[in-house]
Coordinates of C-alpha atoms and ligand atoms in Angstrom, one line a residue:
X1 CA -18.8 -22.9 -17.3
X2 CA -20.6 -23.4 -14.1
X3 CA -21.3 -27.0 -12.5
X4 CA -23.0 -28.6 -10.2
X5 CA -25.6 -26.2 -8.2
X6 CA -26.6 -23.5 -9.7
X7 CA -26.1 -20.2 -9.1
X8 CA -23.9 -21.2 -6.2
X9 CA -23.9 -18.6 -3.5
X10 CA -20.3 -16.4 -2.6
X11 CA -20.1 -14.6 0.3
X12 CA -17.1 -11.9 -0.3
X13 CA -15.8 -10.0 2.7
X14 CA -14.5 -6.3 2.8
X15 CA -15.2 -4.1 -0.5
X16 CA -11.4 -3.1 -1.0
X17 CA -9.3 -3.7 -4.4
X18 CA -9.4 -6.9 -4.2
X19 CA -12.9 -7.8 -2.3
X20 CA -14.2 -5.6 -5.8
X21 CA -12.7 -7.1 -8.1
X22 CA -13.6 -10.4 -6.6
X23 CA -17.4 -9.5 -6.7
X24 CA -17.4 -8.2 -10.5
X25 CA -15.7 -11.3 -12.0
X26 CA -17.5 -14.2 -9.8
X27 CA -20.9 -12.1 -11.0
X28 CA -19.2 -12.5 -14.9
X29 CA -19.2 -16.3 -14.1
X30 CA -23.1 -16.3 -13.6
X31 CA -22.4 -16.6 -9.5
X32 CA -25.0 -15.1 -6.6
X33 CA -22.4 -12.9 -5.0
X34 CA -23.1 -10.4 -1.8
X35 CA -19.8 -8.2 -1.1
X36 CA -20.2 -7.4 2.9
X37 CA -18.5 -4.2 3.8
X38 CA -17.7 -2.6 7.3
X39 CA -17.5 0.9 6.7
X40 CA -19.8 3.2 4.5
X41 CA -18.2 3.2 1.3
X42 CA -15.7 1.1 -0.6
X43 CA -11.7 1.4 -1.5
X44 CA -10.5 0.1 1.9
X45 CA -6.9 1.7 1.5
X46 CA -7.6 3.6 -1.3
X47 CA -8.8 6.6 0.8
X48 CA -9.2 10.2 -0.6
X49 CA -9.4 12.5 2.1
X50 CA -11.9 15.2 1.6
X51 CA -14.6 18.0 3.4
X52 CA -11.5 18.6 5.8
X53 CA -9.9 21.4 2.8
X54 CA -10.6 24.2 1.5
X55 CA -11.8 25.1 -2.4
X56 CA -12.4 21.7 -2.6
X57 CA -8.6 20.2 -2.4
X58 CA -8.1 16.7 -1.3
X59 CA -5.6 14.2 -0.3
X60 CA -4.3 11.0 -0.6
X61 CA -3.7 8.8 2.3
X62 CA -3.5 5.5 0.9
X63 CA -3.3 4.7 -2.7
X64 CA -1.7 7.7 -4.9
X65 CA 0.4 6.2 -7.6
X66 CA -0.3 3.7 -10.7
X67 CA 2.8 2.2 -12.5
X68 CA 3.3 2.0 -16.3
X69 CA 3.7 -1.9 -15.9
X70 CA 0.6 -2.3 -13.3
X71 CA -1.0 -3.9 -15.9
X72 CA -4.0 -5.2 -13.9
X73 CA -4.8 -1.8 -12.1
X74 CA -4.4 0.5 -15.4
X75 CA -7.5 -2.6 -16.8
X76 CA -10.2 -1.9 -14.0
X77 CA -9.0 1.3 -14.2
X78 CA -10.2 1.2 -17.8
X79 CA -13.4 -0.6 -17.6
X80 CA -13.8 2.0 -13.9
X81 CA -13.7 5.1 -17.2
X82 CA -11.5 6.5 -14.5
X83 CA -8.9 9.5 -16.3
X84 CA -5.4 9.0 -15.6
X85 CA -2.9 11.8 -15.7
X86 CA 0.8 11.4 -15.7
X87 CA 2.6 12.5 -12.8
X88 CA 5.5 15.1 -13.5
X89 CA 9.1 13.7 -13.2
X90 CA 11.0 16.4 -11.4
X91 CA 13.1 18.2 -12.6
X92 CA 15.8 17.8 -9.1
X93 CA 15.3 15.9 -6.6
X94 CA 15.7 17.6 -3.1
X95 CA 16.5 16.3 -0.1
X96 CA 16.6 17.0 3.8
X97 CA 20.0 15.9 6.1
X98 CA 21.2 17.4 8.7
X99 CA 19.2 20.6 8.7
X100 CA 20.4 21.2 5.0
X101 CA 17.9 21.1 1.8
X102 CA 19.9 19.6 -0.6
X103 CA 19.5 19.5 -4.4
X104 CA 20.6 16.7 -6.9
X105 CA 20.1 17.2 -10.3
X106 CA 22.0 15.6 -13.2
X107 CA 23.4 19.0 -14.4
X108 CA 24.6 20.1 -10.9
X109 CA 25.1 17.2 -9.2
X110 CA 24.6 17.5 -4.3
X111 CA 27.3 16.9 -2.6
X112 CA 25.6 14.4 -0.4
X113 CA 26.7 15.5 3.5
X114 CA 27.3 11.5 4.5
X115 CA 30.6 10.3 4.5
X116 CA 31.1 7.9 1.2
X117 CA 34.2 6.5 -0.7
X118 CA 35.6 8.5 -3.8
X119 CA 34.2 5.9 -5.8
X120 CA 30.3 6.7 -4.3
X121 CA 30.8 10.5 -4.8
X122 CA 31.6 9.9 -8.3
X123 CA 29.2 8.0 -9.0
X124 CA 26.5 10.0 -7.4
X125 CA 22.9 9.1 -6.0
X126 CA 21.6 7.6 -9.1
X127 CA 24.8 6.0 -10.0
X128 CA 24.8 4.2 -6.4
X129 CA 21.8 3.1 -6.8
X130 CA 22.5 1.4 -10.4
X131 CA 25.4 -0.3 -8.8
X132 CA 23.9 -1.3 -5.2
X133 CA 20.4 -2.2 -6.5
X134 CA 20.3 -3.3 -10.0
X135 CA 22.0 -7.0 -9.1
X136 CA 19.9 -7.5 -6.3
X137 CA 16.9 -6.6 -8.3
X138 CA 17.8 -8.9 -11.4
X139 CA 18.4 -11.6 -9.1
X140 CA 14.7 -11.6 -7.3
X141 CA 13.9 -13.6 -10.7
X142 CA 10.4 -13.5 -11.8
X143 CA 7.8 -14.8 -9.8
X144 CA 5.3 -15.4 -12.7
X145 CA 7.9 -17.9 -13.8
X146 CA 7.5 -21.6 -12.9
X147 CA 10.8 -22.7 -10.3
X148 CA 10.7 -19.5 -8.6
X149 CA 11.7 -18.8 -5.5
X150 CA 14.8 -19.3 -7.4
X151 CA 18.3 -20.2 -5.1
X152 CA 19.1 -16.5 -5.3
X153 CA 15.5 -15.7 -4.5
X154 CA 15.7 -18.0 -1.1
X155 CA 19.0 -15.9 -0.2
X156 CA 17.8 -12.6 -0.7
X157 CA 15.2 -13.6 1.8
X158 CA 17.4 -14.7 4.6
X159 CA 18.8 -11.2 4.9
X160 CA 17.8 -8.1 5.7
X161 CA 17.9 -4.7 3.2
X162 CA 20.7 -3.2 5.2
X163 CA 23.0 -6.7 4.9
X164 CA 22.4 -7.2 1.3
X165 CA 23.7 -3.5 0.7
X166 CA 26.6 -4.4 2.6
X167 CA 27.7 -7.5 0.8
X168 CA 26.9 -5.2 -2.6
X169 CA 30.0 -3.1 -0.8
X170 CA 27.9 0.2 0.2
X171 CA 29.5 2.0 2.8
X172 CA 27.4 3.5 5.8
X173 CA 27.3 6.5 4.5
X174 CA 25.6 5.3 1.5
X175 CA 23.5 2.8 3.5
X176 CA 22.0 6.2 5.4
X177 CA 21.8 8.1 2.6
X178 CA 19.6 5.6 0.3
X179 CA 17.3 4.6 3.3
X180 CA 16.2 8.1 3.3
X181 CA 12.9 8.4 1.6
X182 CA 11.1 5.4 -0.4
X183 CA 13.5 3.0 1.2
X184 CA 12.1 3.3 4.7
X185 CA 8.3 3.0 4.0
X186 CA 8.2 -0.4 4.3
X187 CA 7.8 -2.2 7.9
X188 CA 10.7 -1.0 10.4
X189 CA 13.1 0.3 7.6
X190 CA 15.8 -1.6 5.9
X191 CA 17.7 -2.8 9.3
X192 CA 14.7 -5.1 9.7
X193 CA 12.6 -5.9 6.2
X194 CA 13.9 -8.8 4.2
X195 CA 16.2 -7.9 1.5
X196 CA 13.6 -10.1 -0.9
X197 CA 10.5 -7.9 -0.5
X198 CA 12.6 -4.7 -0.6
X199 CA 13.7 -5.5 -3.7
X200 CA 10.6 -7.2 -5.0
X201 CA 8.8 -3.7 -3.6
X202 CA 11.4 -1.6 -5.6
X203 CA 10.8 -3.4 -8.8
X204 CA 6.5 -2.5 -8.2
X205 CA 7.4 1.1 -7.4
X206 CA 9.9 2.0 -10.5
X207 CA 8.6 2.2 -14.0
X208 CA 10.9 2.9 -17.1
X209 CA 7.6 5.5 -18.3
X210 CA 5.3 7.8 -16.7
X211 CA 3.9 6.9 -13.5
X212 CA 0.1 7.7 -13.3
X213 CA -2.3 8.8 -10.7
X214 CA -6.2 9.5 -11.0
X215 CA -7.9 12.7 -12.0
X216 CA -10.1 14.0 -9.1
X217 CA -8.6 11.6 -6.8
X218 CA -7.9 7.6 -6.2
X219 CA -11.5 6.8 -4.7
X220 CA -13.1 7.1 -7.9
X221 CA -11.6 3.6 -9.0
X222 CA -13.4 1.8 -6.3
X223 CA -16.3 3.5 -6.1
X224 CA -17.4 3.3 -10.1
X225 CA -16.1 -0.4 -9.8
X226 CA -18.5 0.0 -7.0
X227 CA -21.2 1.6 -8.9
X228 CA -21.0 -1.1 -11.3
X229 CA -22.1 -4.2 -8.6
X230 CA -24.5 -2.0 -7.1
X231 CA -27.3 -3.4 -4.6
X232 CA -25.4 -6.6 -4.5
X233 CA -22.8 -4.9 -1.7
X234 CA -24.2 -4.1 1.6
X235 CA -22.2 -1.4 3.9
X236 CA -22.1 -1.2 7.2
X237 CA -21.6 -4.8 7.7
X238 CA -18.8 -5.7 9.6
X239 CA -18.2 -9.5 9.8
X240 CA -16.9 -11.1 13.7
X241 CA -17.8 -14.6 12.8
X242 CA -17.2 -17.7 10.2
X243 CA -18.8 -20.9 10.8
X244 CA -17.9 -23.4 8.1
X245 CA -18.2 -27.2 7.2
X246 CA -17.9 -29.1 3.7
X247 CA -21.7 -28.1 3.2
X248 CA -21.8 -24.3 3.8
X249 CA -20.4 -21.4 5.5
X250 CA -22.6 -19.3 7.7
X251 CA -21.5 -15.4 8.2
X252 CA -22.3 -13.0 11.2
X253 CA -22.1 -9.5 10.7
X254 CA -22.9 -6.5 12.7
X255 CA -24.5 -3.9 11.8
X256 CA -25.8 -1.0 13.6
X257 CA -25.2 -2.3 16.8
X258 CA -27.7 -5.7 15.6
X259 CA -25.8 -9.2 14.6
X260 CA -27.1 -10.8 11.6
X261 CA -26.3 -14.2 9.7
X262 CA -26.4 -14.8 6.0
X263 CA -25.5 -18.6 5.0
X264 CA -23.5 -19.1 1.8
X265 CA -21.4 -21.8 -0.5
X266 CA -18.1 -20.4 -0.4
X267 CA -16.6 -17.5 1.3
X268 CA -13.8 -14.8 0.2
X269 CA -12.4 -12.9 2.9
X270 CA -10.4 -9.9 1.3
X271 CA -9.2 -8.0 4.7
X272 CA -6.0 -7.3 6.0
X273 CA -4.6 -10.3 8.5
X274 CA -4.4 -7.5 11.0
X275 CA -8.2 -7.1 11.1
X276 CA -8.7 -11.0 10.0
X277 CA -7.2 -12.1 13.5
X278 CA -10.3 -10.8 15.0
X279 CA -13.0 -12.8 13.3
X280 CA -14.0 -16.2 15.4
X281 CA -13.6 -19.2 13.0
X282 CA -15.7 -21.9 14.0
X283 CA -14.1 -24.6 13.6
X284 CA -11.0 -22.6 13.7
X285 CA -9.0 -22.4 11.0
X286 CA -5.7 -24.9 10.6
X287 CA -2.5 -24.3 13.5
X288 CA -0.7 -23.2 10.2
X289 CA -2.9 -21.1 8.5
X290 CA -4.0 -19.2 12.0
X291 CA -0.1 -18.5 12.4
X292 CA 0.7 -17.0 9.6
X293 CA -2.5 -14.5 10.2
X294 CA -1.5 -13.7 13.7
X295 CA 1.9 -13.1 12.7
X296 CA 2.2 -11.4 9.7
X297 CA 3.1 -7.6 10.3
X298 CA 1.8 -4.1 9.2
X299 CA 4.0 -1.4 8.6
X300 CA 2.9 1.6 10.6
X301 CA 2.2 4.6 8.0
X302 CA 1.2 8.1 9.7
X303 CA 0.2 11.0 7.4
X304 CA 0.3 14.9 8.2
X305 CA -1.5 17.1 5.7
X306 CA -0.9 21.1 5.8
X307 CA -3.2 23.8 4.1
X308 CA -1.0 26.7 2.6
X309 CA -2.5 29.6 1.3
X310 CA -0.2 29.5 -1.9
X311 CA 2.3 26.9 -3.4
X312 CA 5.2 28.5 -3.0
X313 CA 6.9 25.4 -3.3
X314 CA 6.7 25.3 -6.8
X315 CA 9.6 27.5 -7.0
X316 CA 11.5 24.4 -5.6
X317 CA 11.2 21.8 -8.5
X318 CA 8.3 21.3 -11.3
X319 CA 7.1 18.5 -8.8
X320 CA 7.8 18.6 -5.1
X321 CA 9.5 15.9 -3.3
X322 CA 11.3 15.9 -0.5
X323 CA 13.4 12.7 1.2
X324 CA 13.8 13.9 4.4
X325 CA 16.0 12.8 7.4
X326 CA 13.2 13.5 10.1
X327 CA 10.7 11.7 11.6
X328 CA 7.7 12.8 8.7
X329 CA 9.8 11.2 6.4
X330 CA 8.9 11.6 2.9
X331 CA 7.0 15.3 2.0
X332 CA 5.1 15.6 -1.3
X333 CA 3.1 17.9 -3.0
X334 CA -0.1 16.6 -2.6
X335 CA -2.4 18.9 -5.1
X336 CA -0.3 18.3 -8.0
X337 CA -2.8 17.5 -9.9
X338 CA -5.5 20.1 -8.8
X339 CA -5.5 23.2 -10.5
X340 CA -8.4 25.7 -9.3
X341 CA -7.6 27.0 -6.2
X342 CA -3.8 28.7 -5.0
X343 CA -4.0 26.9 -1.8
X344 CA -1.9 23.6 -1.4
X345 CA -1.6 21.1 0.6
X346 CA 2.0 19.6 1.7
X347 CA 1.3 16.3 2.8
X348 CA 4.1 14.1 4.9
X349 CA 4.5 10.0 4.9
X350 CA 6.0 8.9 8.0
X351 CA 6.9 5.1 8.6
X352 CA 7.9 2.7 10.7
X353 CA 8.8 3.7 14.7
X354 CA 8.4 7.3 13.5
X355 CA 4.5 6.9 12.2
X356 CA 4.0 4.7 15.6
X357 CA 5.6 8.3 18.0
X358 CA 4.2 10.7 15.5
X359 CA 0.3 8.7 15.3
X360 CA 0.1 9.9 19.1
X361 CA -2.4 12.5 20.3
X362 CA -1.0 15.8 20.6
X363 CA 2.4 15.4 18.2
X364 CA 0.5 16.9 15.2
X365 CA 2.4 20.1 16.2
X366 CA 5.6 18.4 16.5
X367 CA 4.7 16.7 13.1
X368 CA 3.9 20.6 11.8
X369 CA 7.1 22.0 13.1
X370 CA 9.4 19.5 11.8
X371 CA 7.6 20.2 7.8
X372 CA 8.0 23.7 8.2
X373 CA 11.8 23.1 9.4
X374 CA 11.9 21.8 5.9
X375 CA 9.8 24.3 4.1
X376 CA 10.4 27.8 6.1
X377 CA 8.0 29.9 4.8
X378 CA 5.2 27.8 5.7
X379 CA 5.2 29.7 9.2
X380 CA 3.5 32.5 7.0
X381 CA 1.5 30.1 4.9
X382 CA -0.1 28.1 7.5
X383 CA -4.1 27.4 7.2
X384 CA -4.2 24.4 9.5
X385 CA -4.4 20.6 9.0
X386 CA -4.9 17.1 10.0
X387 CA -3.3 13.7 10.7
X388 CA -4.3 10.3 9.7
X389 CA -2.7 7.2 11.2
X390 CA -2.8 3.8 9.4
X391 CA -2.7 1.9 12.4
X392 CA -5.6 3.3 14.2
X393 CA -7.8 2.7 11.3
X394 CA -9.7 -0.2 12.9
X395 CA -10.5 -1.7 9.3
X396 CA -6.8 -2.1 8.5
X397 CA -4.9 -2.1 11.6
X398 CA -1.6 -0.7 9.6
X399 CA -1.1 0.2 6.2
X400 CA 0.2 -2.7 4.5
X401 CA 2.5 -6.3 5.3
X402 CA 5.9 -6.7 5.4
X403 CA 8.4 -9.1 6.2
X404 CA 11.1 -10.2 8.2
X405 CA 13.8 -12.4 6.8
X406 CA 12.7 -15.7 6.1
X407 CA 9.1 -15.0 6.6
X408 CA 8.1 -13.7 3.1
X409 CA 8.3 -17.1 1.1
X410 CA 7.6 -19.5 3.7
X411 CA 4.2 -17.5 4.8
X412 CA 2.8 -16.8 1.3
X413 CA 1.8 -19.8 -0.1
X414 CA -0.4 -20.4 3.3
X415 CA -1.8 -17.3 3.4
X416 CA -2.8 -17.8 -0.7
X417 CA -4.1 -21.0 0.3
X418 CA -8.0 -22.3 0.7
X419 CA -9.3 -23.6 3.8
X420 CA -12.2 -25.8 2.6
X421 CA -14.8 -23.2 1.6
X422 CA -12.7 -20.8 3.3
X423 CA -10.8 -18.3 0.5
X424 CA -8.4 -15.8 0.9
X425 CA -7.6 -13.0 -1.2
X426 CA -6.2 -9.1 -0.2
X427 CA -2.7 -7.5 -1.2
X428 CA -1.3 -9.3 1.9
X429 CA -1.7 -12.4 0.5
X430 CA 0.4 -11.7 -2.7
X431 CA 3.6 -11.3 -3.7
X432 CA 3.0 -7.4 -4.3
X433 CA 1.8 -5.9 -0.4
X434 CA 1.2 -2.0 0.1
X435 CA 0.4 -2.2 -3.8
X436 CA -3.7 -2.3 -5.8
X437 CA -1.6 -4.5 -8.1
X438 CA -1.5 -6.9 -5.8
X439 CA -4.4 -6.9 -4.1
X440 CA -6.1 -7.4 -7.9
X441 CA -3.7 -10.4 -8.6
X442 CA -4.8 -11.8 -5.2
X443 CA -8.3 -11.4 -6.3
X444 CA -8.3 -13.2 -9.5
X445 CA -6.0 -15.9 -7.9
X446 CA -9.0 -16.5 -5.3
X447 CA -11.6 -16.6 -8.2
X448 CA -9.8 -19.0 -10.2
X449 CA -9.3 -21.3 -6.6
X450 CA -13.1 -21.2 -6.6
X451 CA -13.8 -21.7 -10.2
X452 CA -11.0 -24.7 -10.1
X453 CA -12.6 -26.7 -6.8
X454 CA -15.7 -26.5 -9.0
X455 CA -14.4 -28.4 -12.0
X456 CA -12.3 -30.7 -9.9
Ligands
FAD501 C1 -0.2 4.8 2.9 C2 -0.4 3.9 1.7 C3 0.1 4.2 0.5 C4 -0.2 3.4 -0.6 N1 0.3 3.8 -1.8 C5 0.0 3.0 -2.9 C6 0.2 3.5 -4.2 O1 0.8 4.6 -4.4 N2 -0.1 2.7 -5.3 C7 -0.7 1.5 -5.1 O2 -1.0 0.8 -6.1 N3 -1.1 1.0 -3.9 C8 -0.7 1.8 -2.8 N4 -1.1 1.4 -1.5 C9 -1.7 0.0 -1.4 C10 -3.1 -0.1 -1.7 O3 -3.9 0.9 -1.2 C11 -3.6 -1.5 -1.2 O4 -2.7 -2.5 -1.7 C12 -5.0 -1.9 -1.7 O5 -5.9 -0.8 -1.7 C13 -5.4 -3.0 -0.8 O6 -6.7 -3.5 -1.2 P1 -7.4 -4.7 -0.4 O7 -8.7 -4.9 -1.0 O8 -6.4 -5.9 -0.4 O9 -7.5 -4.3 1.1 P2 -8.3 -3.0 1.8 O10 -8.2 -1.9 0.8 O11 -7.7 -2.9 3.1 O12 -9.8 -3.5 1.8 C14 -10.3 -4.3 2.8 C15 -11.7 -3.9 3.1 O13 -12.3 -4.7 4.1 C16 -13.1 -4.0 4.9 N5 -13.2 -4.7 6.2 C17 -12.2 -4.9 7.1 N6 -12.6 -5.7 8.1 C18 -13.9 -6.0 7.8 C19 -14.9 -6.8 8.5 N7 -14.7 -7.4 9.7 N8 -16.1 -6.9 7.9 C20 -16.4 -6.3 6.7 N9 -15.5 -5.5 6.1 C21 -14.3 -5.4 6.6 C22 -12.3 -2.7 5.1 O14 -13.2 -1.6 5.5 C23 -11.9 -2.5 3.6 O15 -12.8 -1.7 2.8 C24 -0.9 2.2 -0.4 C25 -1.5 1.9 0.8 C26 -1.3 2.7 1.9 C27 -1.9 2.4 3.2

């Protein structure tokens, strides 16, 4: 129930995940809500790439993947009407070392070309990973659960990735063989990233059941969510200044090279810190809260997306995935799900120092010649292709935060917090960055902060 003025007047920034979902439930609760968007269209990070294929193919640069337990994402993606299909578990998993596909499967186990203890090669990739990961991941506690950050929590976070795998007993060889792939995509890779967040990350990307993507690609969650708040979201509105005081916040936005104002109650500004450093607070906002927005990081993600005239990669595995030791990281099969045309598209996820060398003009072609290292007979299958860098993208600035040791739980509850009628929501201000999840749980969190001042 609603007190005081009424309808009071919200003034949501940035039409992401979490600026969306924002938007839909203060407009349940009977308030006048205008959702101010920069760009043309809405899904921020959730960004299918199309027009640039051919038959119609597109790809994913941001969001691909839905979890079985991403409870909030599978609802909007409910009320969206959105279809979900399952993605395929492969059937092996192949990897990329030291010039040499390798194949793992559990019938015909790789012999992994790192050098690891007897005890490693017998247990194999996944049995490493049980024994290295599973007590780190038990001890990041719950963070629904009242008393967390829990003691074990604190010390995860005072270490990086790479230390807690040492104090687990991983050798190096079995520290360089897990970074390889998933490991690596967040921030500077495990040498830097704080062994909490890792972990936490791990736990949001693994799912006991099917993991799920969208049918006819990822944008169509935000844009019927979209659809669904209609004339109430302006585009092409890209906010440089907040002036604010215990009666009202007033917004300037540019648009089309004009600057307008629009004056509201309350404000939600759902963008990345990256791009939030760049709006002009007035007063500014508090010593604390502007340091934790100037200093939290983005992890660089570079994408490089190849045309092939067939899939002949489906000769490799029922799904296509490759961990690769190179500088385009992870490769994947990025038409899985799209069955009218033979073409493909091979799509690479670079992170970290290697996005930041391969984001710059003219390495496309080195980008190119490292996949078809991996995948030879693309030299014959070749139709062209494109790159997409994360940090140029002057909405996001970076693909999504990450954390140094002892950064993660001291910096989260100020980013989460209010600053008068100042409210903050986003995936980087939850526990779950680089994640819809989390920019959702963020969302509702800054709702209920509104709802809540009003009772109070
Ligand atoms: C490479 C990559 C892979 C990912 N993979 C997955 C995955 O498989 N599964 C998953 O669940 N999540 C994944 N994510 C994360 C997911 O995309 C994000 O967590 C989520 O989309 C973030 O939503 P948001 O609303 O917090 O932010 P954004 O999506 O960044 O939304 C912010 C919005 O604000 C707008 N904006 C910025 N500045 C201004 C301004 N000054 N004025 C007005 N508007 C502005 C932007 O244009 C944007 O639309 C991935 C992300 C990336 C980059």
């Amino acid at each position: 129930m609603l007190i005081g003025r009424f309808p009071e007047r919200i003034v949501v920034i940035g039409a992401g995940m979490a600026g969306l979902v924002c938007t839909l439930e203060l407009m349940k609760q009977g308030y006048n809500v205008r959702l101010l968007e920069a760009n043309s269209q809405p899904g921020g990070r959730i960004y299918t790439m199309r027009d640039q294929f051919a038959d119609g193919l597109f790809c994913e640069m941001g969001a691909a993947f839905i979890g079985a337990h991403h409870f909030l994402t599978l609802h909007y993606a409910q009320q969206a009407g959105v279809q979900l299909i399952n993605v395929p578990a492969p059937n092996r998993s192949l990897s990329y070392i030291d010039g040499r596909l390798i194949i793992d499967s559990p019938v015909e186990p790789a012999w992994w070309p790192v050098s690891l203890t007897s005890e490693e090669r017998t247990l194999g990739y996944a049995g490493m990973l049980e024994k290295y990961l599973k007590p780190g991941l038990n001890a990041t506690g719950d963070p629904s659960l009242p008393g967390w950050p829990t003691k074990q929590a604190v010390l995860l976070d005072s270490m990086t990735m790479e230390e807690y795998l040492i104090s687990q007993g991983a050798s190096s060889g079995a520290i360089k063989l897990l970074e390889i792939g998933y490991m690596q995509m967040l921030g500077d890779g495990i040498r830097k990233v704080s062994a909490l967040q890792r972990l936490l990350d791990l736990k949001m990307a693994s799912s006991g059941r099917n993991t799920q993507t969208i049918a006819g690609g990822m944008d169509q969650l935000p844009k019927k969510l979209a659809l669904t708040i209609g004339s109430n979201i302006s585009y092409g509105c890209a906010v440089t200044h907040i002036e604010h005081s215990n009666k009202g916040v007033t917004i300037q936005y540019t648009n089309s090279g004009e600057v307008f104002t629009i004056c509201s109650d309350r404000v939600i500004v759902a963008i990345p810190s990256t791009v939030l450093r760049t709006i002009h607070f007035s007063p500014p906002l508090s010593k604390e809260k502007n340091d934790v927005i100037q200093n939290q990081l983005s992890t660089s993600v570079t994408r490089t997306v190849i045309q092939s005239r067939t899939r002949f990669w489906n000769n490799l595995s029922s799904f296509t995935t490759v961990n690769t030791d190179l500088k385009i990281g992870w490769l994947l099969d990025a038409t899985f799900t799209q069955t009218t045309s033979r073409r493909g598209l091979i799509c690479s996820y670079a992170s970290g120092e290697s996005a930041r060398e391969l984001s710059k003009a003219g390495n496309f072609h080195s980008a190119v010649s490292e996949i078809k290292q991996v995948l030879p007979e693309l030299s014959y299958q070749y139709e062209g292709g494109t790159v997409f860098s994360w940090d140029h993208n002057p909405y996001s600035r970076g693909a999504y935060a990450w954390y140094k040791p002892k950064q993660m739980i001291r910096m989260l509850p100020t980013l989460s917090a209010e600053q008068g009628r100042i409210y903050f929501a986003g995936d980087n201000t939850s526990l779950f960055p680089g994640w819809i999840e989390g920019a959702i749980s963020s969302a509702l969190r800054a709702v209920n902060q509104i709802i809540s001042s009003r009772l109070s």
